[in-house]
GROMACS .gro file of C-alpha atoms in nm:
model
  227
    1UNK     CA    1  -0.401  -2.503  -5.837
    2UNK     CA    2  -0.359  -2.573  -6.208
    3UNK     CA    3  -0.664  -2.505  -6.421
    4UNK     CA    4  -0.788  -2.753  -6.684
    5UNK     CA    5  -0.563  -2.712  -6.996
    6UNK     CA    6  -0.882  -2.715  -7.212
    7UNK     CA    7  -1.051  -2.431  -7.024
    8UNK     CA    8  -1.047  -2.073  -7.163
    9UNK     CA    9  -0.713  -1.903  -7.102
   10UNK     CA   10  -0.788  -1.578  -6.919
   11UNK     CA   11  -0.580  -1.402  -6.659
   12UNK     CA   12  -0.696  -1.106  -6.444
   13UNK     CA   13  -0.993  -1.066  -6.670
   14UNK     CA   14  -0.779  -1.050  -6.988
   15UNK     CA   15  -0.776  -1.306  -7.270
   16UNK     CA   16  -0.448  -1.389  -7.441
   17UNK     CA   17  -0.587  -1.293  -7.785
   18UNK     CA   18  -0.375  -1.059  -7.995
   19UNK     CA   19  -0.452  -0.794  -8.249
   20UNK     CA   20  -0.176  -0.946  -8.470
   21UNK     CA   21  -0.334  -1.177  -8.728
   22UNK     CA   22  -0.170  -1.520  -8.787
   23UNK     CA   23  -0.089  -1.433  -9.148
   24UNK     CA   24   0.119  -1.136  -9.035
   25UNK     CA   25   0.275  -1.320  -8.745
   26UNK     CA   26   0.410  -1.589  -8.976
   27UNK     CA   27   0.611  -1.328  -9.167
   28UNK     CA   28   0.724  -1.149  -8.855
   29UNK     CA   29   0.847  -1.481  -8.715
   30UNK     CA   30   1.061  -1.540  -9.016
   31UNK     CA   31   1.233  -1.209  -8.952
   32UNK     CA   32   1.267  -1.275  -8.577
   33UNK     CA   33   1.447  -1.598  -8.643
   34UNK     CA   34   1.696  -1.420  -8.866
   35UNK     CA   35   1.760  -1.126  -8.634
   36UNK     CA   36   2.103  -1.054  -8.491
   37UNK     CA   37   2.243  -0.802  -8.249
   38UNK     CA   38   2.614  -0.710  -8.277
   39UNK     CA   39   2.661  -1.023  -8.491
   40UNK     CA   40   2.495  -1.259  -8.236
   41UNK     CA   41   2.154  -1.417  -8.299
   42UNK     CA   42   1.898  -1.212  -8.104
   43UNK     CA   43   1.558  -1.356  -8.177
   44UNK     CA   44   1.343  -1.080  -8.025
   45UNK     CA   45   1.034  -0.950  -8.199
   46UNK     CA   46   1.039  -0.584  -8.306
   47UNK     CA   47   0.740  -0.522  -8.084
   48UNK     CA   48   0.913  -0.649  -7.776
   49UNK     CA   49   1.239  -0.466  -7.840
   50UNK     CA   50   1.028  -0.146  -7.829
   51UNK     CA   51   0.827  -0.265  -7.523
   52UNK     CA   52   1.140  -0.367  -7.334
   53UNK     CA   53   1.281  -0.018  -7.392
   54UNK     CA   54   0.969   0.127  -7.235
   55UNK     CA   55   0.996  -0.113  -6.939
   56UNK     CA   56   1.363  -0.042  -6.883
   57UNK     CA   57   1.283   0.331  -6.882
   58UNK     CA   58   1.001   0.289  -6.632
   59UNK     CA   59   1.143   0.047  -6.371
   60UNK     CA   60   1.517   0.120  -6.422
   61UNK     CA   61   1.634  -0.235  -6.338
   62UNK     CA   62   1.995  -0.279  -6.229
   63UNK     CA   63   2.000  -0.659  -6.280
   64UNK     CA   64   1.847  -0.881  -6.548
   65UNK     CA   65   1.806  -1.255  -6.487
   66UNK     CA   66   1.731  -1.446  -6.806
   67UNK     CA   67   1.614  -1.810  -6.812
   68UNK     CA   68   1.703  -1.936  -7.157
   69UNK     CA   69   2.023  -1.812  -7.318
   70UNK     CA   70   2.046  -1.963  -7.669
   71UNK     CA   71   2.331  -1.773  -7.844
   72UNK     CA   72   2.350  -1.496  -7.589
   73UNK     CA   73   2.226  -1.212  -7.812
   74UNK     CA   74   1.951  -1.095  -7.577
   75UNK     CA   75   2.185  -1.109  -7.271
   76UNK     CA   76   2.425  -0.888  -7.457
   77UNK     CA   77   2.145  -0.652  -7.567
   78UNK     CA   78   2.016  -0.622  -7.214
   79UNK     CA   79   2.368  -0.545  -7.082
   80UNK     CA   80   2.414  -0.278  -7.340
   81UNK     CA   81   2.068  -0.127  -7.275
   82UNK     CA   82   2.140  -0.113  -6.897
   83UNK     CA   83   2.474   0.054  -6.966
   84UNK     CA   84   2.313   0.298  -7.206
   85UNK     CA   85   2.060   0.389  -6.937
   86UNK     CA   86   2.341   0.484  -6.707
   87UNK     CA   87   2.339   0.181  -6.477
   88UNK     CA   88   2.678   0.151  -6.309
   89UNK     CA   89   2.813  -0.201  -6.331
   90UNK     CA   90   2.494  -0.369  -6.467
   91UNK     CA   91   2.450  -0.734  -6.389
   92UNK     CA   92   2.302  -0.981  -6.634
   93UNK     CA   93   2.272  -1.348  -6.535
   94UNK     CA   94   2.168  -1.590  -6.809
   95UNK     CA   95   2.084  -1.956  -6.742
   96UNK     CA   96   2.042  -2.236  -6.997
   97UNK     CA   97   2.028  -2.610  -6.977
   98UNK     CA   98   2.272  -2.643  -7.262
   99UNK     CA   99   2.485  -2.325  -7.279
  100UNK     CA  100   2.614  -2.254  -7.631
  101UNK     CA  101   2.672  -1.881  -7.605
  102UNK     CA  102   3.015  -1.759  -7.725
  103UNK     CA  103   2.966  -1.410  -7.594
  104UNK     CA  104   3.237  -1.284  -7.358
  105UNK     CA  105   3.137  -0.983  -7.155
  106UNK     CA  106   3.232  -0.900  -6.791
  107UNK     CA  107   2.876  -0.766  -6.727
  108UNK     CA  108   2.723  -1.110  -6.810
  109UNK     CA  109   2.731  -1.434  -6.613
  110UNK     CA  110   2.635  -1.738  -6.813
  111UNK     CA  111   2.528  -2.038  -6.607
  112UNK     CA  112   2.420  -2.393  -6.679
  113UNK     CA  113   2.088  -2.470  -6.510
  114UNK     CA  114   1.755  -2.640  -6.563
  115UNK     CA  115   1.428  -2.439  -6.555
  116UNK     CA  116   1.274  -2.741  -6.379
  117UNK     CA  117   1.499  -2.669  -6.081
  118UNK     CA  118   1.687  -2.343  -6.081
  119UNK     CA  119   1.805  -2.356  -5.721
  120UNK     CA  120   2.144  -2.519  -5.795
  121UNK     CA  121   2.236  -2.245  -6.044
  122UNK     CA  122   2.062  -1.947  -5.883
  123UNK     CA  123   2.174  -1.979  -5.525
  124UNK     CA  124   2.053  -1.751  -5.245
  125UNK     CA  125   2.403  -1.603  -5.221
  126UNK     CA  126   2.419  -1.522  -5.596
  127UNK     CA  127   2.071  -1.371  -5.595
  128UNK     CA  128   2.145  -1.165  -5.284
  129UNK     CA  129   2.443  -1.010  -5.470
  130UNK     CA  130   2.225  -0.876  -5.755
  131UNK     CA  131   2.122  -0.511  -5.711
  132UNK     CA  132   1.753  -0.416  -5.737
  133UNK     CA  133   1.528  -0.363  -5.915
  134UNK     CA  134   1.528  -0.685  -6.106
  135UNK     CA  135   1.395  -0.770  -6.444
  136UNK     CA  136   1.342  -1.149  -6.479
  137UNK     CA  137   1.293  -1.290  -6.826
  138UNK     CA  138   1.142  -1.641  -6.859
  139UNK     CA  139   1.242  -1.763  -7.208
  140UNK     CA  140   1.321  -2.132  -7.151
  141UNK     CA  141   1.145  -2.424  -7.317
  142UNK     CA  142   0.793  -2.274  -7.350
  143UNK     CA  143   0.652  -2.587  -7.187
  144UNK     CA  144   0.393  -2.527  -6.913
  145UNK     CA  145   0.581  -2.703  -6.632
  146UNK     CA  146   0.908  -2.520  -6.694
  147UNK     CA  147   0.741  -2.175  -6.718
  148UNK     CA  148   0.532  -2.234  -6.411
  149UNK     CA  149   0.824  -2.370  -6.217
  150UNK     CA  150   1.027  -2.055  -6.308
  151UNK     CA  151   0.747  -1.825  -6.195
  152UNK     CA  152   0.712  -1.997  -5.857
  153UNK     CA  153   1.089  -2.010  -5.807
  154UNK     CA  154   1.120  -1.634  -5.842
  155UNK     CA  155   0.805  -1.569  -5.644
  156UNK     CA  156   1.013  -1.637  -5.339
  157UNK     CA  157   1.267  -1.369  -5.435
  158UNK     CA  158   1.088  -1.091  -5.621
  159UNK     CA  159   1.000  -0.773  -5.441
  160UNK     CA  160   0.760  -0.488  -5.518
  161UNK     CA  161   0.907  -0.291  -5.805
  162UNK     CA  162   1.061  -0.596  -5.973
  163UNK     CA  163   0.920  -0.733  -6.298
  164UNK     CA  164   0.904  -1.081  -6.448
  165UNK     CA  165   0.828  -1.136  -6.813
  166UNK     CA  166   0.701  -1.459  -6.960
  167UNK     CA  167   0.809  -1.477  -7.321
  168UNK     CA  168   0.668  -1.642  -7.633
  169UNK     CA  169   0.305  -1.699  -7.542
  170UNK     CA  170   0.274  -1.609  -7.908
  171UNK     CA  171   0.335  -1.976  -7.988
  172UNK     CA  172  -0.044  -2.023  -7.940
  173UNK     CA  173  -0.106  -1.793  -8.228
  174UNK     CA  174   0.161  -1.900  -8.480
  175UNK     CA  175   0.005  -2.103  -8.761
  176UNK     CA  176   0.295  -2.349  -8.822
  177UNK     CA  177   0.193  -2.681  -8.662
  178UNK     CA  178   0.535  -2.717  -8.499
  179UNK     CA  179   0.424  -2.465  -8.236
  180UNK     CA  180   0.137  -2.692  -8.121
  181UNK     CA  181   0.393  -2.903  -7.936
  182UNK     CA  182   0.404  -2.639  -7.662
  183UNK     CA  183   0.030  -2.678  -7.586
  184UNK     CA  184   0.000  -2.303  -7.517
  185UNK     CA  185   0.244  -2.359  -7.228
  186UNK     CA  186   0.347  -1.997  -7.155
  187UNK     CA  187  -0.002  -1.856  -7.146
  188UNK     CA  188  -0.143  -2.139  -6.941
  189UNK     CA  189   0.141  -2.098  -6.691
  190UNK     CA  190   0.074  -1.725  -6.654
  191UNK     CA  191  -0.296  -1.799  -6.596
  192UNK     CA  192  -0.225  -2.074  -6.343
  193UNK     CA  193   0.033  -1.870  -6.161
  194UNK     CA  194  -0.177  -1.563  -6.128
  195UNK     CA  195  -0.474  -1.765  -6.008
  196UNK     CA  196  -0.272  -1.868  -5.705
  197UNK     CA  197  -0.042  -1.561  -5.665
  198UNK     CA  198  -0.348  -1.339  -5.604
  199UNK     CA  199  -0.292  -0.968  -5.607
  200UNK     CA  200   0.087  -0.986  -5.559
  201UNK     CA  201   0.130  -0.932  -5.940
  202UNK     CA  202  -0.037  -0.707  -6.195
  203UNK     CA  203  -0.040  -0.762  -6.571
  204UNK     CA  204   0.102  -0.435  -6.709
  205UNK     CA  205  -0.149  -0.383  -6.987
  206UNK     CA  206   0.011  -0.052  -7.076
  207UNK     CA  207   0.309  -0.259  -7.198
  208UNK     CA  208   0.117  -0.559  -7.335
  209UNK     CA  209  -0.108  -0.324  -7.535
  210UNK     CA  210   0.156  -0.066  -7.627
  211UNK     CA  211   0.125  -0.137  -8.000
  212UNK     CA  212  -0.230  -0.275  -7.984
  213UNK     CA  213  -0.403  -0.540  -7.772
  214UNK     CA  214  -0.135  -0.795  -7.688
  215UNK     CA  215   0.060  -0.688  -7.994
  216UNK     CA  216   0.363  -0.861  -7.848
  217UNK     CA  217   0.524  -1.201  -7.848
  218UNK     CA  218   0.450  -1.206  -7.474
  219UNK     CA  219   0.068  -1.172  -7.443
  220UNK     CA  220  -0.025  -1.080  -7.079
  221UNK     CA  221   0.340  -1.168  -7.006
  222UNK     CA  222   0.466  -0.841  -6.854
  223UNK     CA  223   0.400  -0.898  -6.476
  224UNK     CA  224   0.486  -0.638  -6.216
  225UNK     CA  225   0.535  -0.739  -5.853
  226UNK     CA  226   0.316  -0.506  -5.651
  227UNK     CA  227   0.302  -0.655  -5.305
   0.00000   0.00000   0.00000
């Protein structure tokens, strides 16, 4: 079931509060929006670059599936990080409703698809071809229904040892009024999903709190499939 949007946002006994004060987050966000990787807009926070490196070291994914491509900088970064970790023929699949990425890389498959219904883009045959473990990155619209839909779509495919990350719950903590349009969508979706998914997933607090309590753009957003 979906909890009341006005109720406190807590998942597995953890609030979505962060040690990062809004005044600091505002300046960090300015840098994030200017960040590039190999000349391509990247748009990852410095905290999560570090946290993702820890995650890649721990679970050693062989495939990354990214929902939300933008310019393709993060897809390129993930492909390079998998290669640097020694993954032979890494696979990165990146889906966006309006693909604009100009990146050309044989390791990356860019697809057009809607987070509201991923099945036409991410077919069973395609997903069956992707080597495990998987890292799934939900970075689509940040609206509750899209994030929750993505979580439930992948719930049918994820196996123990895979990880799914819900990005940008930080929108609830950014002071600029423009971020209110998302109505705390990512965090509410994580809460609602975990309420129904039971013990199949565990919030990896060792990653979420790596630099301080939820000192990440993805508060309580690093979810490990455990059963």
